[in-house]
Amino acid sequence: MKKGSAEILTATKQDISWMVDLSHSKRADYEQHQKQFWKMAENSDTIQARFFEEEIQKQNVIALRDFGRSGFVIGKIISPPEVYDAGATLMIDDFCVKSPNLWLSTGLELLNEITSRAKSKGAKQILLVCGNHDLEKSQLLEKAKLSVASKWYVGL
């Protein structure tokens, strides 16, 4: 689907290799900022590839990428815990762009498209992860009018 300046496509099995590469770069960066929580497993790329392959086949998963392979997003429509009445939730855990300067262009296009598709499937809210240090991604989320709902603290 053509929106703005990026062409957004459904991600397929053929995209997994480069998506894992982008994800690895993100994990390596995140690990530098919080070494305990974001510590990568030795075989993290193999695990990630297997996970992506399984996820993109599920009916409740929306997996998108831009035409130029500069970014991707994978979200899963879930039900919140029974103690909350928030409605169906699009949970985005895997959301990467090649370079921080792409968040406000490619990242925004991906977020807009996955939001549109999730709404058409009944989602009432978006939940996604953003590292505390990830300022460019945070700018995107603020521009998209998302707000911080929780913070996690790590230690032992």
PDB file of C-alpha atoms in Angstrom:
ATOM      1  CA  MET A   1       0.000   0.000   0.000  1.00  0.00           C
ATOM      2  CA  LYS A   2       1.409   3.377  -1.004  1.00  0.00           C
ATOM      3  CA  LYS A   3       1.197   5.983   1.744  1.00  0.00           C
ATOM      4  CA  GLY A   4       3.260   9.141   1.997  1.00  0.00           C
ATOM      5  CA  SER A   5       6.732   8.425   0.628  1.00  0.00           C
ATOM      6  CA  ALA A   6       7.105   4.750   1.569  1.00  0.00           C
ATOM      7  CA  GLU A   7       5.425   1.750  -0.005  1.00  0.00           C
ATOM      8  CA  ILE A   8       4.284  -0.556   2.794  1.00  0.00           C
ATOM      9  CA  LEU A   9       3.987  -4.276   2.059  1.00  0.00           C
ATOM     10  CA  THR A  10       3.068  -7.390   4.004  1.00  0.00           C
ATOM     11  CA  ALA A  11       6.240  -9.070   5.277  1.00  0.00           C
ATOM     12  CA  THR A  12       6.780 -12.648   4.095  1.00  0.00           C
ATOM     13  CA  LYS A  13       9.109 -15.532   4.841  1.00  0.00           C
ATOM     14  CA  GLN A  14      11.509 -14.155   2.206  1.00  0.00           C
ATOM     15  CA  ASP A  15      11.959 -11.010   4.326  1.00  0.00           C
ATOM     16  CA  ILE A  16      12.998 -12.775   7.517  1.00  0.00           C
ATOM     17  CA  SER A  17      16.755 -12.774   6.882  1.00  0.00           C
ATOM     18  CA  TRP A  18      17.125  -8.998   6.544  1.00  0.00           C
ATOM     19  CA  MET A  19      14.541  -8.413   9.291  1.00  0.00           C
ATOM     20  CA  VAL A  20      16.673 -10.518  11.647  1.00  0.00           C
ATOM     21  CA  ASP A  21      19.728  -8.467  10.650  1.00  0.00           C
ATOM     22  CA  LEU A  22      17.916  -5.218  11.505  1.00  0.00           C
ATOM     23  CA  SER A  23      16.622  -6.712  14.725  1.00  0.00           C
ATOM     24  CA  HIS A  24      20.143  -7.841  15.675  1.00  0.00           C
ATOM     25  CA  SER A  25      21.457  -4.298  15.217  1.00  0.00           C
ATOM     26  CA  LYS A  26      18.669  -2.947  17.421  1.00  0.00           C
ATOM     27  CA  ARG A  27      19.299  -5.561  20.123  1.00  0.00           C
ATOM     28  CA  ALA A  28      23.047  -4.822  20.082  1.00  0.00           C
ATOM     29  CA  ASP A  29      22.327  -1.110  20.539  1.00  0.00           C
ATOM     30  CA  TYR A  30      19.794  -1.742  23.301  1.00  0.00           C
ATOM     31  CA  GLU A  31      22.225  -4.078  25.073  1.00  0.00           C
ATOM     32  CA  GLN A  32      24.786  -1.254  25.263  1.00  0.00           C
ATOM     33  CA  HIS A  33      22.259   0.886  27.145  1.00  0.00           C
ATOM     34  CA  GLN A  34      20.920  -1.749  29.565  1.00  0.00           C
ATOM     35  CA  LYS A  35      23.228  -4.748  29.723  1.00  0.00           C
ATOM     36  CA  GLN A  36      21.109  -6.893  32.046  1.00  0.00           C
ATOM     37  CA  PHE A  37      17.614  -6.689  30.572  1.00  0.00           C
ATOM     38  CA  TRP A  38      18.628  -6.491  26.903  1.00  0.00           C
ATOM     39  CA  LYS A  39      21.484  -9.048  27.052  1.00  0.00           C
ATOM     40  CA  MET A  40      21.451 -11.033  23.798  1.00  0.00           C
ATOM     41  CA  ALA A  41      21.506 -14.815  23.825  1.00  0.00           C
ATOM     42  CA  GLU A  42      24.376 -16.433  21.916  1.00  0.00           C
ATOM     43  CA  ASN A  43      22.014 -17.812  19.297  1.00  0.00           C
ATOM     44  CA  SER A  44      19.609 -14.870  19.290  1.00  0.00           C
ATOM     45  CA  ASP A  45      19.500 -14.556  15.495  1.00  0.00           C
ATOM     46  CA  THR A  46      18.483 -18.201  15.051  1.00  0.00           C
ATOM     47  CA  ILE A  47      15.830 -17.844  17.739  1.00  0.00           C
ATOM     48  CA  GLN A  48      14.574 -14.600  16.182  1.00  0.00           C
ATOM     49  CA  ALA A  49      14.340 -16.117  12.680  1.00  0.00           C
ATOM     50  CA  ARG A  50      12.339 -19.078  13.967  1.00  0.00           C
ATOM     51  CA  PHE A  51      10.076 -16.763  15.977  1.00  0.00           C
ATOM     52  CA  PHE A  52       9.436 -14.462  12.998  1.00  0.00           C
ATOM     53  CA  GLU A  53       8.649 -17.426  10.748  1.00  0.00           C
ATOM     54  CA  GLU A  54       6.082 -18.739  13.241  1.00  0.00           C
ATOM     55  CA  GLU A  55       4.570 -15.336  14.017  1.00  0.00           C
ATOM     56  CA  ILE A  56       3.970 -14.075  10.483  1.00  0.00           C
ATOM     57  CA  GLN A  57       1.791 -17.120   9.772  1.00  0.00           C
ATOM     58  CA  LYS A  58      -0.644 -16.418  12.627  1.00  0.00           C
ATOM     59  CA  GLN A  59      -4.046 -14.866  11.915  1.00  0.00           C
ATOM     60  CA  ASN A  60      -3.790 -12.367  14.777  1.00  0.00           C
ATOM     61  CA  VAL A  61      -0.384 -11.060  13.610  1.00  0.00           C
ATOM     62  CA  ILE A  62       0.206  -8.128  11.275  1.00  0.00           C
ATOM     63  CA  ALA A  63       3.719  -8.063   9.784  1.00  0.00           C
ATOM     64  CA  LEU A  64       4.697  -5.183   7.514  1.00  0.00           C
ATOM     65  CA  ARG A  65       7.811  -3.876   5.825  1.00  0.00           C
ATOM     66  CA  ASP A  66       8.639  -0.966   3.608  1.00  0.00           C
ATOM     67  CA  PHE A  67       9.486  -1.507  -0.049  1.00  0.00           C
ATOM     68  CA  GLY A  68      13.113  -0.428   0.365  1.00  0.00           C
ATOM     69  CA  ARG A  69      13.725  -2.838   3.247  1.00  0.00           C
ATOM     70  CA  SER A  70      14.569   0.056   5.537  1.00  0.00           C
ATOM     71  CA  GLY A  71      12.202  -1.031   8.281  1.00  0.00           C
ATOM     72  CA  PHE A  72       9.578  -3.450   9.512  1.00  0.00           C
ATOM     73  CA  VAL A  73       6.961  -3.832  12.219  1.00  0.00           C
ATOM     74  CA  ILE A  74       5.284  -6.931  13.645  1.00  0.00           C
ATOM     75  CA  GLY A  75       2.246  -6.632  15.887  1.00  0.00           C
ATOM     76  CA  LYS A  76      -0.078  -9.147  17.460  1.00  0.00           C
ATOM     77  CA  ILE A  77      -3.698  -8.498  18.398  1.00  0.00           C
ATOM     78  CA  ILE A  78      -4.209  -9.746  21.943  1.00  0.00           C
ATOM     79  CA  SER A  79      -6.749  -9.472  24.737  1.00  0.00           C
ATOM     80  CA  PRO A  80      -5.637  -7.518  27.790  1.00  0.00           C
ATOM     81  CA  PRO A  81      -5.664  -9.207  31.209  1.00  0.00           C
ATOM     82  CA  GLU A  82      -9.219  -9.749  32.460  1.00  0.00           C
ATOM     83  CA  VAL A  83      -8.804  -7.140  35.194  1.00  0.00           C
ATOM     84  CA  TYR A  84      -8.660  -4.414  32.506  1.00  0.00           C
ATOM     85  CA  ASP A  85     -11.388  -3.365  30.092  1.00  0.00           C
ATOM     86  CA  ALA A  86      -9.170  -1.837  27.403  1.00  0.00           C
ATOM     87  CA  GLY A  87     -10.426  -3.896  24.467  1.00  0.00           C
ATOM     88  CA  ALA A  88      -8.403  -5.716  21.836  1.00  0.00           C
ATOM     89  CA  THR A  89      -4.780  -4.559  21.889  1.00  0.00           C
ATOM     90  CA  LEU A  90      -2.200  -4.384  19.127  1.00  0.00           C
ATOM     91  CA  MET A  91       1.015  -5.407  20.901  1.00  0.00           C
ATOM     92  CA  ILE A  92       4.097  -4.367  18.914  1.00  0.00           C
ATOM     93  CA  ASP A  93       7.355  -5.888  20.109  1.00  0.00           C
ATOM     94  CA  ASP A  94       9.360  -5.962  16.885  1.00  0.00           C
ATOM     95  CA  PHE A  95       9.675  -2.563  15.231  1.00  0.00           C
ATOM     96  CA  CYS A  96      12.965  -1.614  13.572  1.00  0.00           C
ATOM     97  CA  VAL A  97      14.362   0.860  11.078  1.00  0.00           C
ATOM     98  CA  LYS A  98      17.836   0.846   9.508  1.00  0.00           C
ATOM     99  CA  SER A  99      18.833   4.203  10.921  1.00  0.00           C
ATOM    100  CA  PRO A 100      17.483   6.451  13.706  1.00  0.00           C
ATOM    101  CA  ASN A 101      16.808   9.224  11.176  1.00  0.00           C
ATOM    102  CA  LEU A 102      14.178   6.961   9.529  1.00  0.00           C
ATOM    103  CA  TRP A 103      11.813   6.842  12.520  1.00  0.00           C
ATOM    104  CA  LEU A 104       9.898   9.968  11.496  1.00  0.00           C
ATOM    105  CA  SER A 105       9.533   8.819   7.874  1.00  0.00           C
ATOM    106  CA  THR A 106       9.643   5.043   7.350  1.00  0.00           C
ATOM    107  CA  GLY A 107       8.806   4.356  10.996  1.00  0.00           C
ATOM    108  CA  LEU A 108       5.806   6.669  10.867  1.00  0.00           C
ATOM    109  CA  GLU A 109       4.523   5.078   7.646  1.00  0.00           C
ATOM    110  CA  LEU A 110       4.844   1.594   9.161  1.00  0.00           C
ATOM    111  CA  LEU A 111       3.137   2.657  12.393  1.00  0.00           C
ATOM    112  CA  ASN A 112       0.284   4.368  10.533  1.00  0.00           C
ATOM    113  CA  GLU A 113      -0.330   1.331   8.335  1.00  0.00           C
ATOM    114  CA  ILE A 114      -0.225  -1.242  11.133  1.00  0.00           C
ATOM    115  CA  THR A 115      -2.533   0.984  13.190  1.00  0.00           C
ATOM    116  CA  SER A 116      -5.007   1.182  10.311  1.00  0.00           C
ATOM    117  CA  ARG A 117      -4.971  -2.575   9.781  1.00  0.00           C
ATOM    118  CA  ALA A 118      -5.293  -3.274  13.506  1.00  0.00           C
ATOM    119  CA  LYS A 119      -8.285  -0.933  13.808  1.00  0.00           C
ATOM    120  CA  SER A 120      -9.971  -2.793  10.951  1.00  0.00           C
ATOM    121  CA  LYS A 121      -9.514  -5.981  13.009  1.00  0.00           C
ATOM    122  CA  GLY A 122     -11.091  -4.433  16.104  1.00  0.00           C
ATOM    123  CA  ALA A 123      -8.051  -3.182  18.029  1.00  0.00           C
ATOM    124  CA  LYS A 124      -8.809  -0.386  20.501  1.00  0.00           C
ATOM    125  CA  GLN A 125      -5.271   0.440  21.597  1.00  0.00           C
ATOM    126  CA  ILE A 126      -1.586  -0.007  20.760  1.00  0.00           C
ATOM    127  CA  LEU A 127       1.019  -1.277  23.193  1.00  0.00           C
ATOM    128  CA  LEU A 128       4.663  -1.168  22.172  1.00  0.00           C
ATOM    129  CA  VAL A 129       8.150  -1.328  23.611  1.00  0.00           C
ATOM    130  CA  CYS A 130      10.656   1.514  23.373  1.00  0.00           C
ATOM    131  CA  GLY A 131      13.970   1.566  25.199  1.00  0.00           C
ATOM    132  CA  ASN A 132      14.442   4.518  27.541  1.00  0.00           C
ATOM    133  CA  HIS A 133      17.487   5.640  25.523  1.00  0.00           C
ATOM    134  CA  ASP A 134      15.758   5.435  22.122  1.00  0.00           C
ATOM    135  CA  LEU A 135      15.070   9.149  21.679  1.00  0.00           C
ATOM    136  CA  GLU A 136      14.286   9.113  17.955  1.00  0.00           C
ATOM    137  CA  LYS A 137      11.745   6.315  18.334  1.00  0.00           C
ATOM    138  CA  SER A 138      10.239   8.147  21.325  1.00  0.00           C
ATOM    139  CA  GLN A 139       9.818  11.234  19.133  1.00  0.00           C
ATOM    140  CA  LEU A 140       7.889   9.121  16.631  1.00  0.00           C
ATOM    141  CA  LEU A 141       5.622   7.722  19.341  1.00  0.00           C
ATOM    142  CA  GLU A 142       4.921  11.193  20.724  1.00  0.00           C
ATOM    143  CA  LYS A 143       4.192  12.482  17.209  1.00  0.00           C
ATOM    144  CA  ALA A 144       1.755   9.571  16.794  1.00  0.00           C
ATOM    145  CA  LYS A 145       0.052  10.717  20.025  1.00  0.00           C
ATOM    146  CA  LEU A 146       0.969   7.607  22.013  1.00  0.00           C
ATOM    147  CA  SER A 147       1.654   8.078  25.718  1.00  0.00           C
ATOM    148  CA  VAL A 148       3.766   6.293  28.323  1.00  0.00           C
ATOM    149  CA  ALA A 149       1.624   3.868  30.332  1.00  0.00           C
ATOM    150  CA  SER A 150       4.304   2.151  32.386  1.00  0.00           C
ATOM    151  CA  LYS A 151       8.036   2.070  33.092  1.00  0.00           C
ATOM    152  CA  TRP A 152      10.022  -1.035  34.003  1.00  0.00           C
ATOM    153  CA  TYR A 153      13.043  -0.876  36.282  1.00  0.00           C
ATOM    154  CA  VAL A 154      15.720  -3.578  36.208  1.00  0.00           C
ATOM    155  CA  GLY A 155      18.172  -4.681  38.875  1.00  0.00           C
ATOM    156  CA  LEU A 156      19.041  -7.353  41.406  1.00  0.00           C
TER     157      LEU A 156
END
